[in-house]
Amino acid sequence: MRKIFVLMLLTVCFFTSRASWDVLFCTNSDSLGNCKGKGETFNWNGDKTPIELIVLNKDGLGLEKIRYMIFNMKTDREGKLYADLSLTTRPKSLFAVKKIYFYKPGYYKVDVLDVNNNFLTTGFITISDRPE
């Protein structure tokens, strides 16, 4: 019984420690990391559509580099690697901003990882070819 309790406690601690990470999709951001034009669906402009990804952690990033794995998704579970990018960050910062270009409409998943490929957070974005 004690082993089960310890396992449950460790599981809660793991998810709680990861819960402070978030990713936002924006048309642009200011110098303080405030998201402008926040959303999950953006219109494709016919050429390339720039989107800023803001990764946040209220306790500080604590990382020198962030890795972004972007997948072009067929469904919520099945996708193909679209881009593998990284960004050098300031460990004491609460946020990091990375501009990503989408060259075609679609449904995309962004996994955010640390340099050891530990999962931090994920988000989904749609680049729509139909005006809203």
Tab-separated table of N, CA, C and O in Angstrom:
chain	number	residue	atom	x	y	z
A	1	MET	N	0.825	-1.182	0.000
A	1	MET	CA	0.000	0.000	0.000
A	1	MET	C	0.875	1.253	0.000
A	1	MET	O	0.591	2.219	-0.691
A	2	ARG	N	1.934	1.218	0.786
A	2	ARG	CA	2.832	2.375	0.870
A	2	ARG	C	3.501	2.626	-0.484
A	2	ARG	O	3.674	3.764	-0.899
A	3	LYS	N	3.879	1.548	-1.200
A	3	LYS	CA	4.511	1.698	-2.509
A	3	LYS	C	3.558	2.361	-3.498
A	3	LYS	O	3.959	3.192	-4.297
A	4	ILE	N	2.294	2.009	-3.441
A	4	ILE	CA	1.298	2.608	-4.333
A	4	ILE	C	1.168	4.102	-4.031
A	4	ILE	O	1.126	4.934	-4.934
A	5	PHE	N	1.133	4.449	-2.748
A	5	PHE	CA	1.026	5.853	-2.362
A	5	PHE	C	2.236	6.644	-2.847
A	5	PHE	O	2.083	7.743	-3.394
A	6	VAL	N	3.421	6.113	-2.689
A	6	VAL	CA	4.641	6.785	-3.137
A	6	VAL	C	4.629	6.955	-4.654
A	6	VAL	O	4.952	8.021	-5.178
A	7	LEU	N	4.215	5.923	-5.371
A	7	LEU	CA	4.133	5.999	-6.824
A	7	LEU	C	3.134	7.075	-7.253
A	7	LEU	O	3.403	7.863	-8.161
A	8	MET	N	1.981	7.128	-6.595
A	8	MET	CA	0.986	8.152	-6.921
A	8	MET	C	1.531	9.546	-6.618
A	8	MET	O	1.338	10.482	-7.407
A	9	LEU	N	2.234	9.708	-5.525
A	9	LEU	CA	2.813	10.992	-5.151
A	9	LEU	C	3.860	11.433	-6.170
A	9	LEU	O	3.881	12.595	-6.588
A	10	LEU	N	4.715	10.528	-6.602
A	10	LEU	CA	5.716	10.854	-7.614
A	10	LEU	C	5.066	11.247	-8.936
A	10	LEU	O	5.515	12.172	-9.615
A	11	THR	N	4.001	10.555	-9.301
A	11	THR	CA	3.281	10.879	-10.534
A	11	THR	C	2.685	12.283	-10.458
A	11	THR	O	2.816	13.072	-11.391
A	12	VAL	N	2.062	12.613	-9.337
A	12	VAL	CA	1.493	13.950	-9.153
A	12	VAL	C	2.597	15.004	-9.199
A	12	VAL	O	2.446	16.044	-9.842
A	13	CYS	N	3.721	14.754	-8.561
A	13	CYS	CA	4.842	15.706	-8.570
A	13	CYS	C	5.374	15.909	-9.980
A	13	CYS	O	5.687	17.032	-10.376
A	14	PHE	N	5.484	14.846	-10.760
A	14	PHE	CA	5.977	14.948	-12.131
A	14	PHE	C	5.059	15.832	-12.965
A	14	PHE	O	5.497	16.758	-13.621
A	15	PHE	N	3.750	15.562	-12.918
A	15	PHE	CA	2.819	16.345	-13.724
A	15	PHE	C	2.688	17.768	-13.209
A	15	PHE	O	2.508	18.695	-13.980
A	16	THR	N	2.810	17.977	-11.911
A	16	THR	CA	2.764	19.320	-11.361
A	16	THR	C	3.974	20.122	-11.813
A	16	THR	O	3.865	21.283	-12.182
A	17	SER	N	5.152	19.503	-11.833
A	17	SER	CA	6.353	20.225	-12.245
A	17	SER	C	6.289	20.599	-13.716
A	17	SER	O	6.803	21.620	-14.126
A	18	ARG	N	5.662	19.789	-14.544
A	18	ARG	CA	5.529	20.074	-15.964
A	18	ARG	C	4.343	20.998	-16.257
A	18	ARG	O	4.267	21.566	-17.319
A	19	ALA	N	3.413	21.121	-15.303
A	19	ALA	CA	2.192	21.881	-15.540
A	19	ALA	C	2.453	23.371	-15.700
A	19	ALA	O	1.634	24.078	-16.254
A	20	SER	N	3.580	23.888	-15.226
A	20	SER	CA	3.837	25.326	-15.313
A	20	SER	C	4.341	25.746	-16.696
A	20	SER	O	4.502	26.927	-16.957
A	21	TRP	N	4.577	24.820	-17.606
A	21	TRP	CA	5.006	25.125	-18.971
A	21	TRP	C	3.783	25.355	-19.848
A	21	TRP	O	2.781	24.661	-19.714
A	22	ASP	N	3.897	26.316	-20.778
A	22	ASP	CA	2.812	26.581	-21.707
A	22	ASP	C	3.398	27.100	-23.010
A	22	ASP	O	4.514	27.630	-23.034
A	23	VAL	N	2.652	26.932	-24.092
A	23	VAL	CA	3.052	27.477	-25.385
A	23	VAL	C	1.859	28.248	-25.947
A	23	VAL	O	0.727	27.782	-25.869
A	24	LEU	N	2.143	29.451	-26.462
A	24	LEU	CA	1.122	30.301	-27.068
A	24	LEU	C	1.481	30.530	-28.525
A	24	LEU	O	2.668	30.630	-28.872
A	25	PHE	N	0.471	30.680	-29.374
A	25	PHE	CA	0.664	31.001	-30.779
A	25	PHE	C	0.141	32.417	-30.996
A	25	PHE	O	-0.995	32.727	-30.637
A	26	CYS	N	0.978	33.274	-31.609
A	26	CYS	CA	0.650	34.694	-31.743
A	26	CYS	C	1.049	35.214	-33.124
A	26	CYS	O	1.956	34.679	-33.750
A	27	THR	N	0.375	36.304	-33.548
A	27	THR	CA	0.805	36.960	-34.783
A	27	THR	C	2.079	37.748	-34.535
A	27	THR	O	2.919	37.879	-35.410
A	28	ASN	N	2.245	38.280	-33.315
A	28	ASN	CA	3.490	38.927	-32.900
A	28	ASN	C	3.485	39.075	-31.386
A	28	ASN	O	2.505	38.750	-30.724
A	29	SER	N	4.600	39.569	-30.841
A	29	SER	CA	4.715	39.750	-29.398
A	29	SER	C	5.539	40.999	-29.122
A	29	SER	O	6.273	41.471	-29.994
A	30	ASP	N	5.429	41.501	-27.895
A	30	ASP	CA	6.243	42.665	-27.529
A	30	ASP	C	7.497	42.202	-26.784
A	30	ASP	O	7.715	40.999	-26.590
A	31	SER	N	8.303	43.162	-26.349
A	31	SER	CA	9.587	42.838	-25.706
A	31	SER	C	9.421	42.169	-24.341
A	31	SER	O	10.370	41.608	-23.810
A	32	LEU	N	8.219	42.222	-23.782
A	32	LEU	CA	7.959	41.582	-22.495
A	32	LEU	C	7.335	40.198	-22.653
A	32	LEU	O	6.952	39.568	-21.685
A	33	GLY	N	7.228	39.735	-23.896
A	33	GLY	CA	6.671	38.415	-24.156
A	33	GLY	C	5.164	38.370	-24.155
A	33	GLY	O	4.573	37.297	-24.086
A	34	ASN	N	4.525	39.554	-24.227
A	34	ASN	CA	3.066	39.593	-24.298
A	34	ASN	C	2.613	39.236	-25.702
A	34	ASN	O	3.076	39.816	-26.684
A	35	CYS	N	1.712	38.300	-25.784
A	35	CYS	CA	1.218	37.766	-27.044
A	35	CYS	C	0.192	38.713	-27.657
A	35	CYS	O	-0.771	39.095	-26.994
A	36	LYS	N	0.387	39.082	-28.899
A	36	LYS	CA	-0.564	39.904	-29.656
A	36	LYS	C	-1.159	39.020	-30.741
A	36	LYS	O	-0.441	38.321	-31.445
A	37	GLY	N	-2.467	39.052	-30.900
A	37	GLY	CA	-3.114	38.209	-31.904
A	37	GLY	C	-3.062	36.741	-31.556
A	37	GLY	O	-2.850	35.898	-32.422
A	38	LYS	N	-3.279	36.422	-30.273
A	38	LYS	CA	-3.223	35.037	-29.793
A	38	LYS	C	-4.333	34.206	-30.421
A	38	LYS	O	-5.446	34.685	-30.616
A	39	GLY	N	-4.018	32.962	-30.750
A	39	GLY	CA	-5.028	32.081	-31.300
A	39	GLY	C	-4.498	30.682	-31.537
A	39	GLY	O	-3.338	30.382	-31.248
A	40	GLU	N	-5.378	29.847	-32.067
A	40	GLU	CA	-5.014	28.483	-32.450
A	40	GLU	C	-5.255	28.259	-33.936
A	40	GLU	O	-4.836	27.247	-34.482
A	41	THR	N	-5.957	29.224	-34.578
A	41	THR	CA	-6.215	29.164	-36.011
A	41	THR	C	-5.815	30.492	-36.634
A	41	THR	O	-6.192	31.555	-36.137
A	42	PHE	N	-5.014	30.399	-37.699
A	42	PHE	CA	-4.539	31.590	-38.393
A	42	PHE	C	-4.750	31.397	-39.887
A	42	PHE	O	-4.719	30.272	-40.388
A	43	ASN	N	-4.958	32.490	-40.602
A	43	ASN	CA	-5.153	32.421	-42.046
A	43	ASN	C	-3.817	32.342	-42.763
A	43	ASN	O	-2.886	33.086	-42.446
A	44	TRP	N	-3.749	31.448	-43.719
A	44	TRP	CA	-2.580	31.327	-44.590
A	44	TRP	C	-2.627	32.491	-45.560
A	44	TRP	O	-3.659	32.789	-46.157
A	45	ASN	N	-1.490	33.168	-45.752
A	45	ASN	CA	-1.485	34.352	-46.608
A	45	ASN	C	-1.123	34.038	-48.060
A	45	ASN	O	-0.924	34.945	-48.851
A	46	GLY	N	-1.016	32.764	-48.415
A	46	GLY	CA	-0.738	32.384	-49.798
A	46	GLY	C	0.730	32.198	-50.111
A	46	GLY	O	1.076	31.713	-51.174
A	47	ASP	N	1.602	32.584	-49.209
A	47	ASP	CA	3.042	32.451	-49.426
A	47	ASP	C	3.651	31.726	-48.236
A	47	ASP	O	3.772	30.518	-48.217
A	48	LYS	N	4.020	32.476	-47.233
A	48	LYS	CA	4.477	31.897	-45.968
A	48	LYS	C	3.838	32.705	-44.848
A	48	LYS	O	3.718	33.920	-44.931
A	49	THR	N	3.395	32.003	-43.842
A	49	THR	CA	2.701	32.643	-42.732
A	49	THR	C	3.576	32.573	-41.488
A	49	THR	O	3.833	31.487	-40.974
A	50	PRO	N	4.057	33.735	-41.006
A	50	PRO	CA	4.880	33.734	-39.788
A	50	PRO	C	4.009	33.717	-38.534
A	50	PRO	O	3.020	34.437	-38.442
A	51	ILE	N	4.353	32.858	-37.609
A	51	ILE	CA	3.674	32.762	-36.315
A	51	ILE	C	4.754	32.772	-35.241
A	51	ILE	O	5.779	32.104	-35.375
A	52	GLU	N	4.518	33.529	-34.176
A	52	GLU	CA	5.454	33.529	-33.060
A	52	GLU	C	4.965	32.554	-32.000
A	52	GLU	O	3.801	32.580	-31.616
A	53	LEU	N	5.857	31.683	-31.577
A	53	LEU	CA	5.578	30.737	-30.497
A	53	LEU	C	6.219	31.294	-29.240
A	53	LEU	O	7.413	31.596	-29.228
A	54	ILE	N	5.416	31.444	-28.210
A	54	ILE	CA	5.935	31.903	-26.932
A	54	ILE	C	5.849	30.737	-25.958
A	54	ILE	O	4.767	30.199	-25.713
A	55	VAL	N	6.997	30.341	-25.430
A	55	VAL	CA	7.057	29.294	-24.408
A	55	VAL	C	7.203	30.001	-23.072
A	55	VAL	O	8.072	30.864	-22.909
A	56	LEU	N	6.332	29.657	-22.136
A	56	LEU	CA	6.296	30.307	-20.830
A	56	LEU	C	6.497	29.301	-19.708
A	56	LEU	O	6.056	28.165	-19.814
A	57	ASN	N	7.140	29.773	-18.642
A	57	ASN	CA	7.200	29.015	-17.399
A	57	ASN	C	7.238	30.029	-16.269
A	57	ASN	O	8.194	30.797	-16.148
A	58	LYS	N	6.214	30.045	-15.452
A	58	LYS	CA	6.099	31.049	-14.389
A	58	LYS	C	7.234	30.956	-13.368
A	58	LYS	O	7.505	31.916	-12.661
A	59	ASP	N	7.911	29.813	-13.314
A	59	ASP	CA	9.034	29.635	-12.390
A	59	ASP	C	10.379	29.926	-13.052
A	59	ASP	O	11.422	29.730	-12.438
A	60	GLY	N	10.366	30.332	-14.318
A	60	GLY	CA	11.601	30.569	-15.064
A	60	GLY	C	11.903	29.384	-15.959
A	60	GLY	O	11.567	28.249	-15.640
A	61	LEU	N	12.527	29.674	-17.085
A	61	LEU	CA	12.827	28.604	-18.040
A	61	LEU	C	13.847	27.619	-17.477
A	61	LEU	O	13.706	26.412	-17.626
A	62	GLY	N	14.907	28.127	-16.880
A	62	GLY	CA	15.929	27.245	-16.325
A	62	GLY	C	16.669	26.436	-17.371
A	62	GLY	O	17.281	25.424	-17.057
A	63	LEU	N	16.590	26.868	-18.624
A	63	LEU	CA	17.199	26.143	-19.737
A	63	LEU	C	18.037	27.088	-20.584
A	63	LEU	O	17.707	28.256	-20.722
A	64	GLU	N	19.077	26.551	-21.180
A	64	GLU	CA	19.886	27.348	-22.099
A	64	GLU	C	19.437	27.176	-23.540
A	64	GLU	O	19.792	27.953	-24.404
A	65	LYS	N	18.634	26.146	-23.800
A	65	LYS	CA	18.165	25.890	-25.156
A	65	LYS	C	16.827	25.160	-25.096
A	65	LYS	O	16.598	24.326	-24.235
A	66	ILE	N	15.953	25.512	-26.046
A	66	ILE	CA	14.658	24.853	-26.193
A	66	ILE	C	14.602	24.253	-27.586
A	66	ILE	O	15.072	24.852	-28.554
A	67	ARG	N	14.011	23.084	-27.679
A	67	ARG	CA	13.855	22.403	-28.964
A	67	ARG	C	12.370	22.355	-29.331
A	67	ARG	O	11.522	22.072	-28.478
A	68	TYR	N	12.074	22.640	-30.595
A	68	TYR	CA	10.708	22.620	-31.104
A	68	TYR	C	10.606	21.536	-32.164
A	68	TYR	O	11.272	21.609	-33.189
A	69	MET	N	9.763	20.552	-31.931
A	69	MET	CA	9.477	19.511	-32.919
A	69	MET	C	8.090	19.818	-33.466
A	69	MET	O	7.098	19.756	-32.729
A	70	ILE	N	8.025	20.160	-34.765
A	70	ILE	CA	6.763	20.545	-35.376
A	70	ILE	C	6.339	19.449	-36.338
A	70	ILE	O	7.119	19.020	-37.182
A	71	PHE	N	5.093	19.009	-36.184
A	71	PHE	CA	4.558	17.922	-36.989
A	71	PHE	C	3.354	18.405	-37.786
A	71	PHE	O	2.485	19.095	-37.243
A	72	ASN	N	3.306	18.046	-39.062
A	72	ASN	CA	2.132	18.279	-39.896
A	72	ASN	C	1.226	17.077	-39.652
A	72	ASN	O	1.581	15.948	-40.006
A	73	MET	N	0.060	17.307	-39.056
A	73	MET	CA	-0.775	16.225	-38.552
A	73	MET	C	-1.872	15.829	-39.541
A	73	MET	O	-2.525	16.687	-40.125
A	74	LYS	N	-2.065	14.508	-39.689
A	74	LYS	CA	-3.216	13.974	-40.416
A	74	LYS	C	-4.406	13.904	-39.473
A	74	LYS	O	-5.531	14.218	-39.844
A	75	THR	N	-4.148	13.429	-38.258
A	75	THR	CA	-5.154	13.335	-37.190
A	75	THR	C	-4.484	13.848	-35.922
A	75	THR	O	-3.321	14.252	-35.951
A	76	ASP	N	-5.180	13.807	-34.799
A	76	ASP	CA	-4.584	14.240	-33.529
A	76	ASP	C	-3.421	13.355	-33.095
A	76	ASP	O	-2.605	13.752	-32.272
A	77	ARG	N	-3.325	12.146	-33.640
A	77	ARG	CA	-2.295	11.195	-33.220
A	77	ARG	C	-1.272	10.859	-34.294
A	77	ARG	O	-0.226	10.324	-33.996
A	78	GLU	N	-1.567	11.164	-35.546
A	78	GLU	CA	-0.682	10.753	-36.636
A	78	GLU	C	-0.206	11.976	-37.419
A	78	GLU	O	-1.011	12.769	-37.904
A	79	GLY	N	1.130	12.106	-37.513
A	79	GLY	CA	1.683	13.237	-38.244
A	79	GLY	C	3.068	12.951	-38.771
A	79	GLY	O	3.692	11.943	-38.437
A	80	LYS	N	3.550	13.880	-39.593
A	80	LYS	CA	4.869	13.768	-40.206
A	80	LYS	C	5.700	14.966	-39.770
A	80	LYS	O	5.201	16.090	-39.723
A	81	LEU	N	6.982	14.720	-39.479
A	81	LEU	CA	7.854	15.810	-39.027
A	81	LEU	C	7.913	16.914	-40.076
A	81	LEU	O	8.203	16.674	-41.245
A	82	TYR	N	7.606	18.106	-39.667
A	82	TYR	CA	7.613	19.292	-40.535
A	82	TYR	C	8.896	20.093	-40.322
A	82	TYR	O	9.508	20.561	-41.271
A	83	ALA	N	9.299	20.261	-39.048
A	83	ALA	CA	10.516	21.014	-38.740
A	83	ALA	C	11.039	20.608	-37.372
A	83	ALA	O	10.272	20.254	-36.483
A	84	ASP	N	12.352	20.669	-37.231
A	84	ASP	CA	13.040	20.410	-35.963
A	84	ASP	C	13.917	21.633	-35.729
A	84	ASP	O	14.933	21.815	-36.406
A	85	LEU	N	13.513	22.492	-34.798
A	85	LEU	CA	14.179	23.768	-34.581
A	85	LEU	C	14.626	23.900	-33.133
A	85	LEU	O	14.123	23.198	-32.256
A	86	SER	N	15.539	24.819	-32.895
A	86	SER	CA	15.953	25.079	-31.517
A	86	SER	C	16.149	26.575	-31.317
A	86	SER	O	16.247	27.343	-32.280
A	87	LEU	N	16.201	26.965	-30.067
A	87	LEU	CA	16.371	28.371	-29.698
A	87	LEU	C	17.225	28.443	-28.447
A	87	LEU	O	16.934	27.771	-27.454
A	88	THR	N	18.275	29.249	-28.494
A	88	THR	CA	19.077	29.514	-27.312
A	88	THR	C	18.314	30.500	-26.440
A	88	THR	O	17.773	31.491	-26.941
A	89	THR	N	18.237	30.215	-25.154
A	89	THR	CA	17.438	31.033	-24.238
A	89	THR	C	18.275	31.547	-23.073
A	89	THR	O	19.400	31.094	-22.856
A	90	ARG	N	17.677	32.456	-22.325
A	90	ARG	CA	18.269	32.923	-21.067
A	90	ARG	C	17.606	32.131	-19.945
A	90	ARG	O	16.386	32.233	-19.762
A	91	PRO	N	18.351	31.334	-19.204
A	91	PRO	CA	17.759	30.453	-18.191
A	91	PRO	C	16.898	31.174	-17.146
A	91	PRO	O	15.933	30.615	-16.660
A	92	LYS	N	17.198	32.425	-16.820
A	92	LYS	CA	16.431	33.135	-15.799
A	92	LYS	C	15.168	33.788	-16.353
A	92	LYS	O	14.336	34.265	-15.593
A	93	SER	N	15.018	33.777	-17.655
A	93	SER	CA	13.843	34.375	-18.280
A	93	SER	C	12.595	33.538	-18.009
A	93	SER	O	12.671	32.328	-17.824
A	94	LEU	N	11.442	34.197	-18.012
A	94	LEU	CA	10.165	33.511	-17.821
A	94	LEU	C	9.547	33.065	-19.141
A	94	LEU	O	8.565	32.323	-19.148
A	95	PHE	N	10.114	33.528	-20.273
A	95	PHE	CA	9.543	33.210	-21.575
A	95	PHE	C	10.627	33.202	-22.646
A	95	PHE	O	11.715	33.738	-22.458
A	96	ALA	N	10.303	32.578	-23.773
A	96	ALA	CA	11.162	32.581	-24.964
A	96	ALA	C	10.253	32.696	-26.183
A	96	ALA	O	9.171	32.110	-26.209
A	97	VAL	N	10.691	33.470	-27.171
A	97	VAL	CA	9.892	33.701	-28.375
A	97	VAL	C	10.657	33.178	-29.587
A	97	VAL	O	11.832	33.475	-29.774
A	98	LYS	N	9.964	32.389	-30.410
A	98	LYS	CA	10.545	31.843	-31.638
A	98	LYS	C	9.569	32.070	-32.783
A	98	LYS	O	8.393	31.716	-32.675
A	99	LYS	N	10.037	32.688	-33.870
A	99	LYS	CA	9.198	32.891	-35.055
A	99	LYS	C	9.322	31.658	-35.946
A	99	LYS	O	10.420	31.211	-36.242
A	100	ILE	N	8.174	31.127	-36.331
A	100	ILE	CA	8.103	29.937	-37.188
A	100	ILE	C	7.339	30.322	-38.447
A	100	ILE	O	6.345	31.039	-38.375
A	101	TYR	N	7.795	29.811	-39.583
A	101	TYR	CA	7.121	30.081	-40.851
A	101	TYR	C	6.409	28.819	-41.324
A	101	TYR	O	7.009	27.749	-41.387
A	102	PHE	N	5.132	28.975	-41.674
A	102	PHE	CA	4.354	27.886	-42.240
A	102	PHE	C	4.173	28.178	-43.725
A	102	PHE	O	3.717	29.258	-44.101
A	103	TYR	N	4.563	27.213	-44.564
A	103	TYR	CA	4.564	27.395	-46.010
A	103	TYR	C	3.351	26.793	-46.710
A	103	TYR	O	3.232	26.893	-47.920
A	104	LYS	N	2.473	26.165	-45.919
A	104	LYS	CA	1.244	25.631	-46.499
A	104	LYS	C	0.203	25.486	-45.395
A	104	LYS	O	0.543	25.356	-44.221
A	105	PRO	N	-1.071	25.533	-45.782
A	105	PRO	CA	-2.123	25.333	-44.786
A	105	PRO	C	-2.046	23.930	-44.204
A	105	PRO	O	-1.515	23.014	-44.831
A	106	GLY	N	-2.578	23.774	-43.011
A	106	GLY	CA	-2.607	22.459	-42.390
A	106	GLY	C	-2.845	22.533	-40.901
A	106	GLY	O	-3.000	23.605	-40.317
A	107	TYR	N	-2.857	21.360	-40.307
A	107	TYR	CA	-3.043	21.188	-38.868
A	107	TYR	C	-1.698	20.721	-38.314
A	107	TYR	O	-1.153	19.714	-38.780
A	108	TYR	N	-1.138	21.451	-37.360
A	108	TYR	CA	0.210	21.194	-36.874
A	108	TYR	C	0.223	21.004	-35.362
A	108	TYR	O	-0.563	21.606	-34.636
A	109	LYS	N	1.153	20.164	-34.926
A	109	LYS	CA	1.420	19.971	-33.499
A	109	LYS	C	2.832	20.455	-33.225
A	109	LYS	O	3.750	20.174	-33.991
A	110	VAL	N	3.004	21.175	-32.121
A	110	VAL	CA	4.328	21.647	-31.705
A	110	VAL	C	4.643	21.025	-30.348
A	110	VAL	O	3.941	21.278	-29.372
A	111	ASP	N	5.672	20.190	-30.311
A	111	ASP	CA	6.184	19.651	-29.050
A	111	ASP	C	7.380	20.497	-28.642
A	111	ASP	O	8.269	20.755	-29.457
A	112	VAL	N	7.394	20.909	-27.385
A	112	VAL	CA	8.499	21.695	-26.847
A	112	VAL	C	9.283	20.785	-25.907
A	112	VAL	O	8.720	20.173	-24.998
A	113	LEU	N	10.606	20.709	-26.159
A	113	LEU	CA	11.485	19.802	-25.412
A	113	LEU	C	12.688	20.568	-24.876
A	113	LEU	O	13.064	21.614	-25.412
A	114	ASP	N	13.340	20.003	-23.865
A	114	ASP	CA	14.617	20.560	-23.431
A	114	ASP	C	15.741	19.904	-24.240
A	114	ASP	O	15.475	19.078	-25.120
A	115	VAL	N	16.991	20.251	-23.976
A	115	VAL	CA	18.106	19.727	-24.781
A	115	VAL	C	18.313	18.221	-24.613
A	115	VAL	O	18.946	17.591	-25.453
A	116	ASN	N	17.773	17.653	-23.543
A	116	ASN	CA	17.865	16.207	-23.327
A	116	ASN	C	16.638	15.478	-23.867
A	116	ASN	O	16.413	14.327	-23.537
A	117	ASN	N	15.836	16.181	-24.677
A	117	ASN	CA	14.613	15.656	-25.277
A	117	ASN	C	13.540	15.292	-24.256
A	117	ASN	O	12.688	14.449	-24.525
A	118	ASN	N	13.573	15.930	-23.083
A	118	ASN	CA	12.502	15.762	-22.107
A	118	ASN	C	11.337	16.655	-22.516
A	118	ASN	O	11.527	17.839	-22.808
A	119	PHE	N	10.147	16.106	-22.529
A	119	PHE	CA	8.940	16.813	-22.926
A	119	PHE	C	8.612	17.922	-21.936
A	119	PHE	O	8.619	17.705	-20.730
A	120	LEU	N	8.311	19.127	-22.454
A	120	LEU	CA	7.907	20.247	-21.606
A	120	LEU	C	6.431	20.589	-21.786
A	120	LEU	O	5.695	20.694	-20.817
A	121	THR	N	6.012	20.765	-23.031
A	121	THR	CA	4.618	21.088	-23.320
A	121	THR	C	4.337	20.854	-24.792
A	121	THR	O	5.262	20.597	-25.566
A	122	THR	N	3.085	20.947	-25.173
A	122	THR	CA	2.690	20.774	-26.565
A	122	THR	C	1.525	21.694	-26.883
A	122	THR	O	0.818	22.144	-25.977
A	123	GLY	N	1.334	21.966	-28.161
A	123	GLY	CA	0.203	22.777	-28.608
A	123	GLY	C	-0.136	22.434	-30.036
A	123	GLY	O	0.687	21.887	-30.784
A	124	PHE	N	-1.369	22.745	-30.425
A	124	PHE	CA	-1.830	22.500	-31.790
A	124	PHE	C	-2.223	23.820	-32.429
A	124	PHE	O	-2.786	24.695	-31.766
A	125	ILE	N	-1.933	23.946	-33.724
A	125	ILE	CA	-2.245	25.157	-34.468
A	125	ILE	C	-2.759	24.763	-35.847
A	125	ILE	O	-2.290	23.783	-36.437
A	126	THR	N	-3.725	25.525	-36.338
A	126	THR	CA	-4.264	25.322	-37.675
A	126	THR	C	-3.939	26.543	-38.526
A	126	THR	O	-4.209	27.672	-38.111
A	127	ILE	N	-3.351	26.301	-39.679
A	127	ILE	CA	-3.145	27.337	-40.681
A	127	ILE	C	-4.201	27.073	-41.752
A	127	ILE	O	-4.124	26.085	-42.478
A	128	SER	N	-5.197	27.939	-41.790
A	128	SER	CA	-6.367	27.721	-42.640
A	128	SER	C	-6.247	28.455	-43.965
A	128	SER	O	-5.813	29.605	-44.001
A	129	ASP	N	-6.669	27.793	-45.038
A	129	ASP	CA	-6.670	28.457	-46.340
A	129	ASP	C	-8.033	29.082	-46.631
A	129	ASP	O	-8.254	29.628	-47.684
A	130	ARG	N	-8.941	29.046	-45.666
A	130	ARG	CA	-10.262	29.674	-45.804
A	130	ARG	C	-10.340	30.872	-44.861
A	130	ARG	O	-10.077	30.733	-43.656
A	131	PRO	N	-10.676	32.041	-45.377
A	131	PRO	CA	-10.817	33.210	-44.485
A	131	PRO	C	-11.917	32.977	-43.453
A	131	PRO	O	-12.932	32.343	-43.738
A	132	GLU	N	-11.672	33.487	-42.262
A	132	GLU	CA	-12.672	33.331	-41.178
A	132	GLU	C	-13.694	34.438	-41.248
A	132	GLU	O	-13.491	35.502	-41.673
